[in-house]
Amino acid sequence: MSGIEIAGLALGAIPVILEAIQGYRNTYDRIQEFKQATKQLQILDAQFRVCRLNFLSECRLLLHLVLSDPQLSQEMITDTRHSLWQDVTVETQLSALLRGDLKACATIVADTTATIRSFDRRLTKLQISPNNLGGTLQRARISAAFVIEKSRFEKDIVTLRKRNADLNLLRIHFSSTDNPHPSSRAVTQNTREEIENFGTIRLASGLLHDTLKTAWSCSDATHMRHWVKLRVDSPKPRNKSVKLDLAVSSDMITPRRASTPTVWLYVQSESIHGQDQATHAAQQASVQSLVHNLQQSVESNLPSPLVSKMSSDLKTAQIECDLSNTVDLCKVNCVCSHLQCQSMAHVSQQTERCIGYLESMRNSRYLIYGPLPPGHAASSQGPLTTHDNITTLKDIIGQPSTSRLQLLHQYQLALRMARSVLQFHNTAWLPSVWKIEDLSVVGSNITDQSLSTLHLSTSFERATSTSAGGQALGGATKTATGATAATTPVDACCQRLSPAVYNESLFCLGIVLLEIAHCRTFEDMRQGDPDEFYAAHRIVRGPPPLGPKYRKIVERCLRCDFGAGSEDLEDAELQRAVWSKVVYPLEALVRDISA
């Protein structure tokens, strides 16, 4: 038994297969550099190429028995850095499939790797210089050296063919038997964790919206509307604790003076999950979240919003707060005035101090701290400037200069859109029918910095101050600035899409991905076509600006073509399919262009 096989049996079959694939690739690349030296090397290249293709095909079909997804299997074979190569679940499922034949499989693949290494060493002995392949003397020397090694090369090719035949017989055996491991919709551990994280973030953001809508009160007569902006980038939850970055602003009736300072606030949100109060008490892990950067900017003769700038580098240290000495904001007549006064009073302090909290009826608490002390990521950015304006993605896409968007930024923006749908679909932040103007950034164009500020928006109509605790603020729908306004039944009816659309959220994602790819708004591209469904399919069948892989992702979203048994995004099966066939491929595109 070779050392490779021993390592494979100790770590599992996956490492052995991965090493053989990498060995085939490295040796194949070496042959490509030298095959033009002699005709004998060209024949050898063709023979080795066929052996490699057969081996990769057998490995792909073997992985398909485990994953039940031909696209994922092909991606693993193509990309040796694919995350599934390191996934414990894939290794476990493959071991369960092979059972007593695991050793035989490892032996076959290990011998393949050993033969490839031997083949590669023989190539090295030829001492071929890629800079002098056309010289007569060089070619004569290579031919003489090849004659000496020819029989050994041929023996290696024969061995590789035999090992491929052995692997083929083993794979056919398991293909023809009933295999209960895993189910036809096998899901890896990584995928399952990602979907659970999306669900946790979605629940926490929904609870946050409900709390703000029902508990926020304001008696300031100059405040017409309150805006809440939620950053779409959220770290992975830890123990059901979610970190969300937020900004809150207000439309003003009268312009504000130019000297109004920027007010920074830090809010820690605690979302309690569980079946009963005992479980809730045991799971009180803070949801590090919410950065409120309240700024009152000046615009002559126009309502002046209190613009809030979000911090993407918020520290995640756990903060404890004694609520006995903290103000319950649900009992404050004007939350806006309280937060502004408290923030200004403690602006020179070097430590964080809880200046209030909100509690919802669904076991959630939001602790508000302010301001951030010097040295924190948010304050280190300095005061807001006139360039810190909020711009919708539609306005950015519609700019003539957007046609020169960097390819990496297009992929990154598309990835954030896909993740946003899984995290916030069918919530107050992202309704089932949504558009690109529902998302905004801080800035007027797409850069690395502005992408980190990508956010969704919702707004609450000003409620007349009544009793302490406030009155529920009004309903909301999106406006051109990403804020929201009252929705009527007629508006909701008009927002329905074509009956041919199986999933509205995913169809809208496909539309937005098209806009990102073409750097044009959908209204501009549809050329007056009254049916958005047929217009989208006409556009996607045209030349693909971002390549065929990206176009395939868009097509899946438009048609809800994920091979899942459900077309409801609430269903975990469809969520897993969207993650594996939209989110992960976009991550791969970002990774490839960043390399």
Coordinates of C-alpha atoms in Angstrom, one line a residue:
M1 CA 0.0 0.0 0.0
S2 CA 1.4 3.4 -1.0
G3 CA 1.9 6.3 1.3
I4 CA -0.8 8.2 -0.7
E5 CA -3.3 5.4 -0.1
I6 CA -2.6 5.3 3.6
A7 CA -3.1 9.1 3.9
G8 CA -6.3 8.7 1.9
L9 CA -7.8 6.1 4.1
A10 CA -6.9 8.1 7.2
L11 CA -8.4 11.3 5.9
G12 CA -11.0 9.9 3.6
A13 CA -11.4 9.3 -0.2
I14 CA -11.9 12.9 -1.1
P15 CA -8.3 14.0 -0.4
V16 CA -7.0 11.2 -2.6
I17 CA -9.2 12.1 -5.5
L18 CA -8.4 15.8 -5.2
E19 CA -4.6 15.0 -5.2
A20 CA -5.0 12.9 -8.4
I21 CA -7.0 15.7 -10.1
Q22 CA -4.3 18.2 -9.2
G23 CA -1.6 15.9 -10.4
Y24 CA -3.3 15.3 -13.7
R25 CA -3.6 19.1 -14.2
N26 CA 0.0 19.9 -13.4
T27 CA 1.4 17.3 -15.6
Y28 CA -1.0 18.2 -18.4
D29 CA 0.1 21.8 -18.2
R30 CA 3.8 20.7 -18.4
I31 CA 3.2 18.7 -21.6
Q32 CA 1.5 21.7 -23.2
E33 CA 4.7 23.7 -22.9
F34 CA 6.8 21.1 -24.7
K35 CA 4.6 19.1 -27.0
Q36 CA 5.6 21.1 -30.1
A37 CA 9.2 19.9 -29.8
T38 CA 8.7 16.6 -31.5
K39 CA 5.9 14.6 -33.1
Q40 CA 6.4 11.8 -30.5
L41 CA 5.5 14.3 -27.7
Q42 CA 2.4 15.4 -29.6
I43 CA 1.2 11.7 -29.7
L44 CA 2.1 11.3 -26.0
D45 CA 0.1 14.5 -25.2
A46 CA -3.0 13.1 -27.0
Q47 CA -2.8 9.8 -25.1
F48 CA -2.3 11.5 -21.7
R49 CA -5.2 14.0 -22.5
V50 CA -7.6 11.1 -23.1
C51 CA -6.5 9.4 -19.9
R52 CA -7.1 12.6 -18.0
L53 CA -10.5 13.2 -19.5
N54 CA -11.7 9.7 -18.7
F55 CA -10.5 10.0 -15.1
L56 CA -12.2 13.4 -14.6
S57 CA -15.4 12.0 -16.1
E58 CA -15.4 9.0 -13.7
C59 CA -14.7 11.3 -10.7
R60 CA -17.5 13.6 -11.8
L61 CA -20.0 10.8 -12.1
L62 CA -18.9 9.4 -8.7
L63 CA -19.4 12.7 -7.0
H64 CA -22.8 13.0 -8.7
L65 CA -23.9 9.8 -6.9
V66 CA -23.3 11.7 -3.7
L67 CA -24.4 15.3 -4.6
S68 CA -27.3 14.5 -7.0
D69 CA -26.4 17.7 -8.7
P70 CA -24.5 17.6 -12.0
Q71 CA -23.6 21.3 -11.9
L72 CA -22.0 21.0 -8.5
S73 CA -20.2 17.9 -9.5
Q74 CA -18.8 19.6 -12.6
E75 CA -17.8 22.7 -10.5
M76 CA -15.9 20.5 -8.1
I77 CA -14.0 18.8 -10.9
T78 CA -13.2 22.2 -12.6
D79 CA -12.3 24.1 -9.4
T80 CA -9.9 22.3 -7.0
R81 CA -10.5 25.2 -4.5
H82 CA -14.2 24.6 -4.4
S83 CA -15.5 24.7 -0.8
L84 CA -17.1 21.3 -1.1
W85 CA -13.7 19.6 -1.3
Q86 CA -13.3 20.6 2.3
D87 CA -16.9 19.8 3.3
V88 CA -17.1 17.0 5.9
T89 CA -20.6 16.0 4.8
V90 CA -19.4 15.2 1.2
E91 CA -16.7 13.0 2.7
T92 CA -19.1 11.3 5.0
Q93 CA -21.6 10.6 2.2
L94 CA -19.0 9.3 -0.2
S95 CA -17.7 6.9 2.5
A96 CA -21.3 5.8 3.2
L97 CA -21.7 5.1 -0.6
L98 CA -18.5 3.1 -1.0
R99 CA -18.8 1.4 2.4
G100 CA -16.6 -1.7 2.2
D101 CA -15.1 -0.7 -1.1
L102 CA -13.6 2.5 0.2
K103 CA -10.2 0.9 0.4
A104 CA -10.4 -0.4 -3.2
C105 CA -11.3 3.1 -4.5
A106 CA -8.5 4.7 -2.5
T107 CA -6.0 2.1 -3.9
I108 CA -7.1 2.7 -7.5
V109 CA -6.9 6.5 -7.2
A110 CA -3.6 6.4 -5.2
D111 CA -2.0 4.2 -7.9
T112 CA -3.2 6.7 -10.5
T113 CA -1.5 9.6 -8.6
A114 CA 1.7 7.6 -8.2
T115 CA 1.8 6.8 -12.0
I116 CA 1.2 10.5 -12.8
R117 CA 4.2 11.5 -10.6
S118 CA 6.3 8.9 -12.4
F119 CA 5.2 10.2 -15.7
D120 CA 6.0 13.8 -14.7
R121 CA 9.5 12.8 -13.6
R122 CA 10.2 11.3 -17.0
L123 CA 9.2 14.5 -18.6
T124 CA 11.7 16.3 -16.4
K125 CA 14.5 14.0 -17.6
L126 CA 14.0 15.2 -21.2
Q127 CA 15.3 18.6 -20.1
I128 CA 13.3 20.5 -22.6
S129 CA 13.8 24.3 -22.8
P130 CA 10.5 26.0 -23.8
N131 CA 12.7 28.9 -25.2
N132 CA 14.4 26.8 -27.8
L133 CA 12.0 24.3 -29.1
G134 CA 12.6 25.0 -32.8
G135 CA 16.4 24.4 -32.8
T136 CA 17.5 21.4 -34.8
L137 CA 20.1 20.4 -32.3
Q138 CA 17.5 20.7 -29.4
R139 CA 14.9 18.7 -31.3
A140 CA 17.5 15.9 -32.1
R141 CA 18.5 15.8 -28.4
I142 CA 14.9 15.6 -27.3
S143 CA 14.1 12.8 -29.8
A144 CA 17.1 10.8 -28.5
A145 CA 16.1 11.3 -24.9
F146 CA 12.5 10.3 -25.7
V147 CA 13.5 7.1 -27.4
I148 CA 15.3 6.1 -24.1
E149 CA 12.1 6.8 -22.0
K150 CA 9.5 5.8 -24.6
S151 CA 8.8 2.3 -23.3
R152 CA 8.4 3.7 -19.8
F153 CA 6.0 6.5 -21.0
E154 CA 4.0 3.8 -22.8
K155 CA 3.9 1.7 -19.7
D156 CA 2.6 4.7 -17.7
I157 CA -0.2 5.3 -20.2
V158 CA -1.2 1.7 -20.1
T159 CA -1.3 1.8 -16.3
L160 CA -3.5 5.0 -16.3
R161 CA -5.9 3.3 -18.7
K162 CA -6.2 0.3 -16.5
R163 CA -6.8 2.4 -13.4
N164 CA -9.5 4.3 -15.3
A165 CA -11.1 1.0 -16.3
D166 CA -11.1 -0.2 -12.7
L167 CA -12.6 3.1 -11.5
N168 CA -15.3 2.8 -14.2
L169 CA -16.3 -0.7 -13.1
L170 CA -16.5 0.4 -9.4
R171 CA -18.6 3.5 -10.3
I172 CA -20.9 1.5 -12.5
H173 CA -21.4 -1.0 -9.7
F174 CA -22.7 1.7 -7.3
S175 CA -24.7 3.4 -10.1
S176 CA -26.7 0.2 -10.7
T177 CA -27.5 -0.4 -7.0
D178 CA -30.1 1.4 -4.9
N179 CA -28.3 4.0 -2.9
P180 CA -30.0 5.4 0.1
H181 CA -27.1 7.7 0.9
P182 CA -27.9 10.5 0.5
S183 CA -31.4 11.5 -0.7
S184 CA -31.9 12.9 -4.2
R185 CA -31.7 16.3 -2.7
A186 CA -28.5 15.9 -0.8
V187 CA -27.4 19.0 1.1
T188 CA -24.0 19.6 2.4
Q189 CA -23.3 20.9 5.9
N190 CA -22.0 24.2 4.6
T191 CA -25.1 24.8 2.5
R192 CA -27.4 24.0 5.4
E193 CA -25.5 26.4 7.7
E194 CA -25.7 29.2 5.1
I195 CA -29.5 28.7 4.8
E196 CA -29.9 28.7 8.5
N197 CA -27.9 31.9 8.8
F198 CA -30.1 33.6 6.1
G199 CA -33.2 32.6 8.0
T200 CA -31.8 33.9 11.3
I201 CA -30.9 37.2 9.8
R202 CA -34.3 37.4 8.1
L203 CA -36.1 36.8 11.4
A204 CA -34.0 39.3 13.3
S205 CA -34.4 42.0 10.7
G206 CA -38.2 41.5 10.6
L207 CA -38.4 41.7 14.4
L208 CA -36.4 44.9 14.3
H209 CA -38.7 46.5 11.8
D210 CA -41.8 45.6 13.8
T211 CA -40.2 47.0 17.0
L212 CA -39.3 50.3 15.3
K213 CA -42.7 50.6 13.6
T214 CA -44.7 50.0 16.8
A215 CA -42.5 51.5 19.5
W216 CA -40.9 54.6 18.0
S217 CA -42.6 57.8 19.0
C218 CA -41.8 61.4 18.0
S219 CA -43.4 64.6 19.1
D220 CA -41.0 66.8 17.1
A221 CA -43.3 68.9 14.9
T222 CA -40.4 69.4 12.4
H223 CA -40.1 65.6 11.7
M224 CA -42.4 64.6 8.8
R225 CA -41.1 61.1 8.2
H226 CA -38.5 58.7 9.7
W227 CA -36.3 56.6 7.5
V228 CA -34.5 53.4 8.5
K229 CA -31.8 52.1 6.3
L230 CA -30.5 48.5 6.8
R231 CA -27.1 47.4 5.4
V232 CA -27.4 44.2 3.4
D233 CA -24.0 42.9 4.5
S234 CA -24.4 40.9 7.7
P235 CA -21.8 38.8 9.5
K236 CA -22.7 35.2 10.2
P237 CA -24.9 34.8 13.2
R238 CA -23.3 33.4 16.4
N239 CA -25.6 31.4 18.7
K240 CA -28.6 32.9 17.1
S241 CA -27.2 36.4 17.5
V242 CA -27.2 38.7 14.5
K243 CA -25.2 41.8 13.8
L244 CA -27.2 44.3 11.7
D245 CA -26.0 47.8 10.8
L246 CA -28.7 50.5 10.6
A247 CA -29.0 54.2 10.1
V248 CA -32.0 56.4 11.0
S249 CA -32.9 59.7 9.5
S250 CA -35.8 62.2 9.5
D251 CA -37.4 64.4 6.8
M252 CA -37.6 67.9 8.1
I253 CA -40.3 70.5 7.5
T254 CA -38.0 73.5 7.8
P255 CA -34.3 73.7 6.7
R256 CA -31.7 73.2 9.5
R257 CA -28.8 75.5 10.2
A258 CA -25.5 74.6 8.6
S259 CA -23.6 74.1 11.8
T260 CA -25.7 71.2 13.0
P261 CA -23.2 68.5 14.0
T262 CA -23.2 64.9 13.0
V263 CA -24.6 62.6 15.8
W264 CA -23.2 59.1 16.2
L265 CA -25.2 56.3 17.9
Y266 CA -24.4 52.7 18.5
V267 CA -27.2 50.2 19.1
Q268 CA -26.9 46.7 20.4
S269 CA -29.8 44.4 19.5
E270 CA -30.7 41.3 21.5
S271 CA -32.9 38.9 19.7
I272 CA -34.1 36.1 22.0
H273 CA -34.9 32.7 20.4
G274 CA -36.4 29.6 22.0
Q275 CA -39.5 27.8 23.0
D276 CA -40.0 29.1 26.5
Q277 CA -38.8 31.8 28.9
A278 CA -36.2 29.5 30.5
T279 CA -34.7 28.9 27.1
H280 CA -34.8 32.6 26.3
A281 CA -32.9 33.4 29.5
A282 CA -30.2 30.9 28.6
Q283 CA -29.8 32.3 25.0
Q284 CA -29.5 36.0 25.7
A285 CA -26.6 36.5 23.4
S286 CA -26.4 40.1 22.0
V287 CA -27.1 40.8 18.4
Q288 CA -24.3 43.2 17.6
S289 CA -25.9 45.6 15.3
L290 CA -27.2 48.9 14.3
V291 CA -25.1 51.9 13.8
H292 CA -27.1 55.1 13.7
N293 CA -25.3 58.0 12.3
L294 CA -27.8 60.8 12.5
Q295 CA -26.8 63.9 10.5
Q296 CA -28.9 66.9 9.8
S297 CA -27.9 68.3 6.4
V298 CA -29.0 71.6 4.9
E299 CA -30.9 72.1 1.6
S300 CA -32.4 75.4 0.9
N301 CA -36.2 75.5 0.4
L302 CA -36.4 71.7 0.7
P303 CA -37.1 69.2 3.5
S304 CA -33.7 68.5 5.1
P305 CA -33.1 64.9 6.0
L306 CA -31.1 63.8 9.1
V307 CA -28.8 61.6 7.1
S308 CA -27.3 58.7 8.9
K309 CA -24.0 57.1 7.8
M310 CA -23.5 53.4 8.5
S311 CA -20.3 51.8 9.9
S312 CA -19.2 48.6 8.3
D313 CA -16.3 48.0 10.8
L314 CA -18.2 48.0 14.0
K315 CA -16.5 46.2 16.9
T316 CA -18.2 43.0 18.1
A317 CA -17.2 43.1 21.7
Q318 CA -20.0 42.0 24.1
I319 CA -21.5 44.9 26.0
E320 CA -23.4 44.5 29.2
C321 CA -25.9 47.1 30.3
D322 CA -27.7 47.6 33.6
L323 CA -31.3 48.3 32.4
S324 CA -32.3 49.4 35.9
N325 CA -30.6 52.8 35.2
T326 CA -31.5 52.9 31.5
V327 CA -34.4 54.7 29.9
D328 CA -37.1 52.6 28.3
L329 CA -37.6 54.4 25.0
C330 CA -41.1 52.9 24.7
K331 CA -42.1 55.2 27.5
V332 CA -40.5 58.4 26.0
N333 CA -42.7 60.9 24.2
C334 CA -40.1 61.8 21.6
V335 CA -37.4 59.2 20.9
C336 CA -35.6 61.5 18.4
S337 CA -35.2 64.3 20.8
H338 CA -34.0 62.0 23.6
L339 CA -31.4 60.3 21.5
Q340 CA -30.1 63.6 20.1
C341 CA -29.8 65.2 23.5
Q342 CA -28.2 62.2 25.2
S343 CA -25.7 61.9 22.3
M344 CA -24.7 65.5 22.5
A345 CA -24.3 65.3 26.3
H346 CA -21.9 62.4 26.1
V347 CA -20.0 63.4 22.9
S348 CA -16.8 64.0 24.7
Q349 CA -16.9 60.7 26.8
Q350 CA -14.4 58.0 26.0
T351 CA -16.5 55.1 27.0
E352 CA -19.8 53.7 25.6
R353 CA -22.9 54.4 27.6
C354 CA -26.3 52.9 27.1
I355 CA -28.7 55.9 26.7
G356 CA -31.9 53.9 26.1
Y357 CA -33.5 50.7 24.9
L358 CA -36.5 49.4 23.1
E359 CA -38.4 46.2 23.8
S360 CA -40.8 44.4 21.4
M361 CA -43.6 42.1 22.3
R362 CA -41.7 39.2 20.7
N363 CA -38.8 38.8 23.1
S364 CA -36.4 41.3 21.4
R365 CA -34.5 44.1 23.0
Y366 CA -32.5 46.9 21.4
L367 CA -29.9 48.7 23.5
I368 CA -28.8 52.1 22.2
Y369 CA -25.3 53.4 22.9
G370 CA -23.9 56.8 22.0
P371 CA -21.8 58.2 20.9
L372 CA -19.0 56.0 19.7
P373 CA -15.8 56.9 21.5
P374 CA -12.7 58.1 19.5
G375 CA -10.8 55.2 17.9
H376 CA -13.9 53.2 16.9
A377 CA -14.3 52.5 13.2
A378 CA -17.2 54.8 12.7
S379 CA -15.7 57.9 14.3
S380 CA -12.4 57.3 12.6
Q381 CA -14.0 58.1 9.3
G382 CA -14.4 61.7 10.3
P383 CA -17.4 64.0 9.8
L384 CA -19.7 63.5 6.9
T385 CA -19.0 65.6 3.8
T386 CA -21.1 66.8 0.9
H387 CA -20.0 63.7 -1.0
D388 CA -21.8 61.4 1.5
N389 CA -25.1 61.5 -0.3
I390 CA -27.5 58.6 -0.6
T391 CA -28.0 57.4 -4.2
T392 CA -30.2 54.7 -5.5
L393 CA -28.7 52.0 -7.7
K394 CA -31.2 52.9 -10.4
D395 CA -29.7 56.4 -10.5
I396 CA -26.2 55.0 -10.6
I397 CA -27.0 52.4 -13.3
G398 CA -28.7 55.2 -15.4
Q399 CA -25.6 57.4 -15.4
P400 CA -23.6 57.5 -18.7
S401 CA -20.4 56.8 -16.8
T402 CA -21.8 53.6 -15.4
S403 CA -21.1 51.9 -18.7
R404 CA -17.5 51.7 -17.6
L405 CA -18.3 49.8 -14.3
Q406 CA -15.5 47.6 -13.3
L407 CA -16.2 43.9 -13.9
L408 CA -15.3 43.0 -10.3
H409 CA -17.8 45.5 -9.0
Q410 CA -20.5 44.1 -11.3
Y411 CA -20.0 40.6 -9.9
Q412 CA -19.8 41.9 -6.3
L413 CA -23.0 43.9 -6.7
A414 CA -24.8 40.9 -8.2
L415 CA -23.6 38.7 -5.3
R416 CA -24.9 41.1 -2.7
M417 CA -28.2 41.2 -4.5
A418 CA -28.6 37.5 -4.5
R419 CA -27.7 37.2 -0.8
S420 CA -30.1 40.0 0.0
V421 CA -33.0 38.1 -1.6
L422 CA -32.3 35.1 0.6
Q423 CA -31.9 37.2 3.7
F424 CA -34.8 39.7 3.4
H425 CA -37.3 38.4 0.9
N426 CA -41.0 39.0 1.6
T427 CA -40.2 41.3 4.5
A428 CA -40.8 45.0 5.1
W429 CA -37.3 45.6 3.9
L430 CA -37.7 43.7 0.6
P431 CA -41.2 42.9 -0.6
S432 CA -41.9 40.1 -3.1
V433 CA -42.0 42.6 -6.0
W434 CA -39.0 44.8 -5.8
K435 CA -36.8 46.9 -8.1
I436 CA -33.2 48.1 -8.3
E437 CA -34.2 51.5 -6.9
D438 CA -35.1 49.8 -3.6
L439 CA -31.4 49.6 -2.8
S440 CA -29.0 52.6 -2.3
V441 CA -25.4 53.3 -1.5
V442 CA -23.6 56.2 0.2
G443 CA -21.9 58.0 -2.7
S444 CA -22.7 58.7 -6.3
N445 CA -20.9 55.8 -8.0
I446 CA -19.9 52.2 -7.4
T447 CA -16.6 51.8 -5.5
D448 CA -15.3 49.3 -2.9
Q449 CA -16.3 51.8 -0.2
S450 CA -19.8 52.5 -1.5
L451 CA -20.5 48.8 -2.0
S452 CA -20.0 48.3 1.7
T453 CA -22.8 50.8 2.3
L454 CA -25.4 49.1 0.1
H455 CA -28.7 49.2 2.0
L456 CA -32.4 48.7 1.9
S457 CA -34.8 51.4 3.2
T458 CA -38.1 51.6 4.8
S459 CA -39.9 54.6 6.3
F460 CA -42.5 55.4 8.9
E461 CA -45.0 58.2 8.7
R462 CA -44.8 60.7 11.5
A463 CA -47.2 59.8 14.3
T464 CA -48.9 62.5 16.4
S465 CA -47.6 62.3 19.9
T466 CA -50.2 60.8 22.2
S467 CA -49.3 58.9 25.3
A468 CA -46.0 57.7 26.5
G469 CA -44.9 54.7 24.5
G470 CA -45.9 56.2 21.2
Q471 CA -48.3 55.2 18.6
A472 CA -47.7 52.7 15.8
L473 CA -46.2 54.5 12.8
G474 CA -47.8 54.3 9.5
G475 CA -47.6 51.7 6.8
A476 CA -44.9 51.8 4.1
T477 CA -43.9 51.2 0.5
K478 CA -40.9 52.1 -1.4
T479 CA -40.2 55.6 -2.9
A480 CA -37.7 56.7 -5.4
T481 CA -35.2 57.3 -2.8
G482 CA -35.4 53.9 -1.3
A483 CA -37.8 55.1 1.5
T484 CA -41.3 53.8 1.7
A485 CA -44.8 55.3 1.5
A486 CA -48.4 54.2 2.2
T487 CA -49.6 51.2 0.1
T488 CA -53.1 51.0 -1.2
P489 CA -54.9 47.8 -2.5
V490 CA -54.9 49.2 -6.0
D491 CA -51.1 49.8 -5.9
A492 CA -50.6 46.2 -4.6
C493 CA -52.8 44.8 -7.5
C494 CA -50.9 46.8 -10.1
Q495 CA -47.6 45.5 -8.7
R496 CA -48.4 41.9 -9.7
L497 CA -46.2 40.5 -12.4
S498 CA -47.0 38.3 -15.4
P499 CA -48.8 34.9 -14.7
A500 CA -45.8 33.2 -16.3
V501 CA -43.6 34.3 -13.3
Y502 CA -43.3 31.4 -10.9
N503 CA -41.5 33.3 -8.1
E504 CA -41.7 37.1 -8.0
S505 CA -38.7 37.7 -5.7
L506 CA -36.4 35.6 -7.9
F507 CA -37.8 37.1 -11.1
C508 CA -37.1 40.5 -9.8
L509 CA -33.6 39.3 -8.9
G510 CA -33.1 38.2 -12.5
I511 CA -34.2 41.6 -13.8
V512 CA -31.7 43.4 -11.5
L513 CA -28.9 41.0 -12.5
L514 CA -29.7 41.9 -16.2
E515 CA -29.5 45.6 -15.3
I516 CA -26.1 45.1 -13.6
A517 CA -24.8 43.2 -16.5
H518 CA -25.8 45.7 -19.2
C519 CA -25.4 48.8 -17.0
R520 CA -28.8 50.0 -18.2
T521 CA -32.1 50.2 -16.5
F522 CA -34.7 47.6 -17.4
E523 CA -37.1 50.3 -18.6
D524 CA -34.5 51.4 -21.1
M525 CA -33.8 47.9 -22.3
R526 CA -37.4 46.7 -22.7
Q527 CA -38.0 49.2 -25.5
G528 CA -41.6 49.7 -24.7
D529 CA -42.5 46.0 -24.4
P530 CA -45.6 45.9 -22.2
D531 CA -44.8 42.4 -20.8
E532 CA -41.8 42.4 -18.5
F533 CA -41.6 38.6 -18.7
Y534 CA -41.1 38.4 -22.4
A535 CA -38.9 41.5 -22.4
A536 CA -36.6 39.9 -19.8
H537 CA -36.3 36.7 -21.8
R538 CA -35.6 38.6 -25.0
I539 CA -32.8 40.5 -23.3
V540 CA -31.2 37.4 -21.7
R541 CA -31.1 35.6 -25.0
G542 CA -29.0 38.4 -26.4
P543 CA -25.2 38.7 -26.2
P544 CA -24.1 38.0 -22.6
P545 CA -22.0 41.0 -21.4
L546 CA -20.7 39.1 -18.3
G547 CA -20.3 35.7 -20.0
P548 CA -22.3 32.5 -20.3
K549 CA -22.0 31.5 -16.6
Y550 CA -23.6 34.7 -15.5
R551 CA -26.3 34.4 -18.1
K552 CA -27.2 30.9 -16.9
I553 CA -27.6 32.4 -13.4
V554 CA -30.0 35.0 -14.7
E555 CA -32.0 32.5 -16.7
R556 CA -32.5 30.3 -13.6
C557 CA -33.8 33.3 -11.7
L558 CA -36.2 34.5 -14.4
R559 CA -37.7 31.0 -14.9
C560 CA -37.3 29.8 -11.3
D561 CA -35.5 26.9 -12.8
F562 CA -33.7 25.3 -9.9
G563 CA -34.9 21.7 -10.0
A564 CA -36.5 22.0 -6.6
G565 CA -39.9 20.6 -5.7
S566 CA -41.2 24.0 -4.7
E567 CA -41.4 27.5 -6.2
D568 CA -42.0 29.1 -2.8
L569 CA -38.9 30.8 -1.4
E570 CA -40.1 30.1 2.1
D571 CA -39.3 26.4 1.3
A572 CA -35.9 25.4 2.5
E573 CA -35.4 23.2 -0.6
L574 CA -35.7 26.1 -2.9
Q575 CA -33.5 28.2 -0.7
R576 CA -30.7 25.6 -0.9
A577 CA -31.1 25.4 -4.6
V578 CA -30.8 29.2 -5.0
W579 CA -27.7 29.2 -2.8
S580 CA -26.0 26.5 -4.7
K581 CA -27.0 27.7 -8.2
V582 CA -26.9 31.5 -7.8
V583 CA -25.0 32.6 -4.7
Y584 CA -22.1 30.1 -4.9
P585 CA -21.5 30.6 -8.7
L586 CA -21.5 34.3 -8.2
E587 CA -19.0 33.9 -5.4
A588 CA -16.9 31.8 -7.7
L589 CA -17.0 34.5 -10.4
V590 CA -15.8 37.1 -7.8
R591 CA -13.1 34.8 -6.6
D592 CA -11.8 34.0 -10.1
I593 CA -11.6 37.7 -11.2
S594 CA -10.0 38.7 -7.9
A595 CA -7.3 36.0 -8.1

